Amino acid sequence: MRDAVAGRNYVQDYVQQLTHELKSPLSAVRGAAELLQEPSLPPAQAARFAANIERESLRMQEVVDRMMELTALESRRLLQDQQRVALAPMLHELAAAARARAPALRIDVVAPDDVAVEGDPFLLRRAIGNLLDNAVDFTSAGDGNVPDIVLTLAREGRWAHIAVRDHGPGLPAYAEDKVFDKFFSLARPGSQKRSTGLGLSFVQEIAVLHQGSVSLRNAVARREPTLVPERATQGALATLRLPAVKPRNGS
């Protein structure tokens, strides 16, 4: 009975969250559709309202798709496609894709070749890719003398640590305990747009499924002003921690 009640509450919570997220784009679509029915509406305004409908429809579709993806992942208890995954090549590939998407950013990778984990390569790629995408969204280009984003791979004991360090504005104090909550999202610098708020929840589920963990915090603790250059004290640090497998040489 407890399981049944917990399951029902879980579904109700999801429905409430999804309904809340869809209210805003639905209202925008309905408003634009009503205005398009005005017979005297100028063509330029009609085109703008039609574009609003398309944009908000895509937003709703993205929320629904991400929600279904996250729900499917949460229902899994075991990994279905486990294999040895070398992390360094994956990080370099993801960094190359990010550079193509944001050519103004300098994205560096520091990754030894001997760190590997046992897991689902598709899910791991999605998790690290989400963390990197998040860093790209919040980072503006510097002078090029130092990297804007750094991906670091390291082995610490029996753990593999994948870190993504950006030089964006960092986390405001009120967001530090909410970043992994479903639908929580911060406005992107410049555009002020928000994501679906499901990407980091997805990363967290992947980490748990791989018997690991993920964290996101400010790269440098907030403190009194110092002589350290401002950019060096800015930014966030995301760390994905996964059980590492022994190197092939056995050392």
Short mmCIF file of C-alpha atoms in Angstrom, two decimals:
data_model
loop_
_atom_site.label_atom_id
_atom_site.label_comp_id
_atom_site.label_asym_id
_atom_site.label_seq_id
_atom_site.Cartn_x
_atom_site.Cartn_y
_atom_site.Cartn_z
CA MET A 1 0.00 0.00 0.00
CA ARG A 2 2.87 2.36 0.83
CA ASP A 3 4.37 1.69 -2.62
CA ALA A 4 1.02 2.37 -4.27
CA VAL A 5 0.56 5.64 -2.40
CA ALA A 6 4.14 6.69 -3.11
CA GLY A 7 3.67 5.90 -6.80
CA ARG A 8 0.43 7.86 -6.96
CA ASN A 9 2.04 10.85 -5.23
CA TYR A 10 4.97 10.62 -7.63
CA VAL A 11 2.66 10.75 -10.65
CA GLN A 12 0.66 13.62 -9.17
CA ASP A 13 3.86 15.56 -8.54
CA TYR A 14 5.01 15.02 -12.11
CA VAL A 15 1.63 16.06 -13.52
CA GLN A 16 1.63 19.23 -11.42
CA GLN A 17 5.17 20.12 -12.49
CA LEU A 18 4.45 19.45 -16.16
CA THR A 19 1.19 21.43 -16.03
CA HIS A 20 2.99 24.37 -14.46
CA GLU A 21 5.69 24.36 -17.15
CA LEU A 22 3.19 24.17 -20.02
CA LYS A 23 0.94 26.98 -18.79
CA SER A 24 3.14 29.82 -20.05
CA PRO A 25 3.73 28.55 -23.63
CA LEU A 26 0.07 27.47 -23.93
CA SER A 27 -1.06 30.96 -22.97
CA ALA A 28 1.33 32.45 -25.53
CA VAL A 29 0.03 30.16 -28.28
CA ARG A 30 -3.59 30.87 -27.43
CA GLY A 31 -3.00 34.63 -27.36
CA ALA A 32 -1.17 34.62 -30.68
CA ALA A 33 -3.86 32.45 -32.30
CA GLU A 34 -6.60 34.84 -31.17
CA LEU A 35 -4.74 37.84 -32.56
CA LEU A 36 -4.20 36.09 -35.88
CA GLN A 37 -7.97 35.95 -36.33
CA GLU A 38 -8.19 39.74 -36.42
CA PRO A 39 -9.14 40.62 -40.03
CA SER A 40 -7.28 43.93 -39.99
CA LEU A 41 -4.02 42.53 -38.64
CA PRO A 42 -1.02 43.82 -40.66
CA PRO A 43 1.00 41.09 -42.45
CA ALA A 44 4.18 41.89 -40.46
CA GLN A 45 2.40 41.38 -37.15
CA ALA A 46 0.72 38.23 -38.43
CA ALA A 47 4.11 36.80 -39.33
CA ARG A 48 5.44 37.69 -35.88
CA PHE A 49 2.53 35.99 -34.10
CA ALA A 50 2.87 32.91 -36.32
CA ALA A 51 6.56 32.74 -35.37
CA ASN A 52 5.57 32.99 -31.70
CA ILE A 53 3.24 30.01 -32.11
CA GLU A 54 5.99 27.97 -33.75
CA ARG A 55 8.56 28.90 -31.08
CA GLU A 56 6.26 28.15 -28.14
CA SER A 57 5.08 24.89 -29.74
CA LEU A 58 8.69 23.76 -30.05
CA ARG A 59 9.24 24.73 -26.42
CA MET A 60 6.28 22.59 -25.31
CA GLN A 61 7.49 19.68 -27.45
CA GLU A 62 10.94 19.90 -25.89
CA VAL A 63 9.52 19.88 -22.36
CA VAL A 64 7.35 16.82 -23.13
CA ASP A 65 10.21 14.97 -24.85
CA ARG A 66 12.66 15.66 -22.00
CA MET A 67 10.05 14.67 -19.43
CA MET A 68 9.39 11.35 -21.15
CA GLU A 69 13.13 10.72 -21.47
CA LEU A 70 13.72 11.45 -17.78
CA THR A 71 10.74 9.35 -16.67
CA ALA A 72 11.98 6.39 -18.72
CA LEU A 73 15.43 6.74 -17.18
CA GLU A 74 14.08 6.96 -13.62
CA SER A 75 12.13 3.72 -14.12
CA ARG A 76 15.32 1.82 -14.91
CA ARG A 77 17.08 -0.03 -12.12
CA LEU A 78 19.95 -1.59 -14.06
CA LEU A 79 22.13 -0.57 -16.99
CA GLN A 80 21.25 -2.53 -20.10
CA ASP A 81 24.33 -1.85 -22.22
CA GLN A 82 27.42 -1.99 -20.04
CA GLN A 83 30.89 -1.94 -21.52
CA ARG A 84 34.28 -0.51 -20.82
CA VAL A 85 34.21 3.17 -21.78
CA ALA A 86 37.44 5.11 -22.27
CA LEU A 87 36.61 8.64 -21.15
CA ALA A 88 39.39 10.70 -22.76
CA PRO A 89 38.26 10.13 -26.39
CA MET A 90 34.68 10.92 -25.38
CA LEU A 91 35.71 14.22 -23.78
CA HIS A 92 37.73 15.23 -26.83
CA GLU A 93 34.82 14.42 -29.17
CA LEU A 94 32.34 16.37 -27.04
CA ALA A 95 34.71 19.33 -26.83
CA ALA A 96 35.13 19.35 -30.62
CA ALA A 97 31.35 19.42 -31.06
CA ALA A 98 31.04 22.26 -28.53
CA ARG A 99 33.75 24.28 -30.33
CA ALA A 100 31.79 23.92 -33.56
CA ARG A 101 28.66 25.20 -31.82
CA ALA A 102 30.44 28.05 -30.04
CA PRO A 103 33.55 28.91 -32.12
CA ALA A 104 34.24 32.06 -30.10
CA LEU A 105 34.94 30.03 -26.95
CA ARG A 106 38.28 28.44 -26.12
CA ILE A 107 37.51 24.96 -24.77
CA ASP A 108 40.44 22.93 -23.46
CA VAL A 109 40.60 19.27 -22.44
CA VAL A 110 43.00 17.82 -19.88
CA ALA A 111 42.49 14.06 -19.89
CA PRO A 112 44.86 11.12 -19.41
CA ASP A 113 44.23 8.16 -21.68
CA ASP A 114 44.15 5.49 -18.97
CA VAL A 115 40.90 6.41 -17.18
CA ALA A 116 37.88 4.28 -18.01
CA VAL A 117 34.56 3.30 -16.46
CA GLU A 118 32.07 0.49 -16.88
CA GLY A 119 28.76 1.76 -18.18
CA ASP A 120 26.44 2.74 -20.98
CA PRO A 121 28.43 4.85 -23.48
CA PHE A 122 25.30 6.55 -24.87
CA LEU A 123 24.08 7.68 -21.46
CA LEU A 124 27.54 8.78 -20.35
CA ARG A 125 27.93 10.84 -23.51
CA ARG A 126 24.55 12.46 -22.81
CA ALA A 127 25.49 13.25 -19.21
CA ILE A 128 28.87 14.83 -19.98
CA GLY A 129 27.40 16.55 -23.03
CA ASN A 130 24.66 18.13 -20.92
CA LEU A 131 27.20 19.47 -18.45
CA LEU A 132 29.30 20.90 -21.28
CA ASP A 133 26.26 22.42 -23.02
CA ASN A 134 25.31 24.06 -19.75
CA ALA A 135 28.80 25.55 -19.42
CA VAL A 136 28.69 26.86 -23.01
CA ASP A 137 25.32 28.51 -22.40
CA PHE A 138 26.63 30.45 -19.40
CA THR A 139 30.12 31.40 -20.62
CA SER A 140 31.12 34.37 -22.73
CA ALA A 141 34.38 34.51 -24.67
CA GLY A 142 37.46 35.93 -22.98
CA ASP A 143 40.64 37.24 -24.57
CA GLY A 144 41.75 33.79 -25.73
CA ASN A 145 44.86 33.73 -23.56
CA VAL A 146 43.21 31.41 -21.06
CA PRO A 147 40.52 28.80 -21.70
CA ASP A 148 36.89 29.80 -21.30
CA ILE A 149 35.89 26.23 -20.43
CA VAL A 150 38.10 23.38 -19.24
CA LEU A 151 37.16 19.69 -19.21
CA THR A 152 39.33 17.74 -16.80
CA LEU A 153 39.55 14.01 -16.29
CA ALA A 154 41.33 12.50 -13.29
CA ARG A 155 41.48 9.29 -11.31
CA GLU A 156 41.21 9.68 -7.54
CA GLY A 157 41.48 6.31 -5.84
CA ARG A 158 38.84 4.06 -7.36
CA TRP A 159 36.89 6.99 -8.77
CA ALA A 160 36.97 8.77 -12.11
CA HIS A 161 36.27 12.49 -11.87
CA ILE A 162 35.04 14.41 -14.92
CA ALA A 163 35.02 18.15 -14.21
CA VAL A 164 33.62 20.94 -16.37
CA ARG A 165 34.85 24.38 -15.31
CA ASP A 166 33.32 27.45 -16.92
CA HIS A 167 33.89 31.18 -16.49
CA GLY A 168 30.30 32.35 -16.47
CA PRO A 169 28.55 34.30 -13.72
CA GLY A 170 28.43 31.31 -11.37
CA LEU A 171 25.53 30.28 -9.19
CA PRO A 172 23.56 32.84 -7.19
CA ALA A 173 23.17 31.88 -3.54
CA TYR A 174 19.47 31.03 -3.86
CA ALA A 175 20.16 28.52 -6.66
CA GLU A 176 22.93 26.48 -5.06
CA ASP A 177 20.53 23.90 -3.56
CA LYS A 178 18.08 23.86 -6.47
CA VAL A 179 20.14 23.23 -9.60
CA PHE A 180 19.18 19.53 -9.77
CA ASP A 181 15.49 20.13 -9.10
CA LYS A 182 13.22 19.31 -12.03
CA PHE A 183 12.25 22.37 -14.08
CA PHE A 184 14.58 24.70 -12.20
CA SER A 185 16.53 26.84 -14.65
CA LEU A 186 18.51 30.06 -14.57
CA ALA A 187 18.25 32.70 -17.27
CA ARG A 188 21.10 32.56 -19.77
CA PRO A 189 23.31 35.67 -19.84
CA GLY A 190 22.49 37.94 -22.73
CA SER A 191 19.40 36.18 -24.11
CA GLN A 192 17.73 35.71 -20.71
CA LYS A 193 16.22 32.50 -22.08
CA ARG A 194 15.72 29.48 -19.84
CA SER A 195 16.09 25.80 -20.60
CA THR A 196 13.53 23.09 -19.81
CA GLY A 197 15.18 22.65 -16.41
CA LEU A 198 15.43 18.89 -16.93
CA GLY A 199 19.01 18.53 -18.20
CA LEU A 200 20.73 18.41 -14.81
CA SER A 201 18.07 16.07 -13.40
CA PHE A 202 18.84 13.80 -16.34
CA VAL A 203 22.57 13.92 -15.55
CA GLN A 204 21.86 13.09 -11.91
CA GLU A 205 19.78 10.04 -12.87
CA ILE A 206 22.56 8.80 -15.17
CA ALA A 207 25.13 9.27 -12.40
CA VAL A 208 23.02 7.30 -9.91
CA LEU A 209 22.40 4.56 -12.48
CA HIS A 210 26.20 4.23 -12.81
CA GLN A 211 26.65 4.13 -9.00
CA GLY A 212 28.15 7.62 -9.07
CA SER A 213 27.19 11.20 -8.26
CA VAL A 214 27.22 14.68 -9.73
CA SER A 215 27.67 18.11 -8.17
CA LEU A 216 27.52 21.70 -9.38
CA ARG A 217 28.89 24.58 -7.36
CA ASN A 218 30.75 27.84 -7.75
CA ALA A 219 34.32 27.20 -8.82
CA VAL A 220 35.65 29.66 -6.24
CA ALA A 221 33.95 30.21 -2.89
CA ARG A 222 32.39 33.65 -2.61
CA ARG A 223 34.56 35.86 -0.46
CA GLU A 224 35.75 39.41 0.05
CA PRO A 225 37.30 41.10 -3.00
CA THR A 226 40.93 40.16 -3.60
CA LEU A 227 43.71 41.06 -6.01
CA VAL A 228 42.98 37.93 -8.04
CA PRO A 229 41.66 38.84 -11.53
CA GLU A 230 37.86 38.87 -11.57
CA ARG A 231 37.49 36.25 -14.32
CA ALA A 232 39.61 33.78 -12.33
CA THR A 233 37.13 33.93 -9.46
CA GLN A 234 34.03 33.55 -11.64
CA GLY A 235 32.29 30.51 -12.97
CA ALA A 236 30.85 27.19 -11.96
CA LEU A 237 32.38 23.74 -11.56
CA ALA A 238 30.37 20.64 -12.44
CA THR A 239 31.85 17.31 -11.35
CA LEU A 240 30.66 13.86 -12.43
CA ARG A 241 32.05 11.13 -10.17
CA LEU A 242 31.97 7.52 -11.43
CA PRO A 243 33.55 4.22 -10.34
CA ALA A 244 36.70 3.71 -12.41
CA VAL A 245 37.90 0.38 -13.75
CA LYS A 246 41.47 -0.77 -13.43
CA PRO A 247 43.85 0.22 -16.23
CA ARG A 248 44.50 -2.54 -18.75
CA ASN A 249 48.08 -2.85 -17.54
CA GLY A 250 46.71 -3.72 -14.09
CA SER A 251 48.56 -0.96 -12.23
#
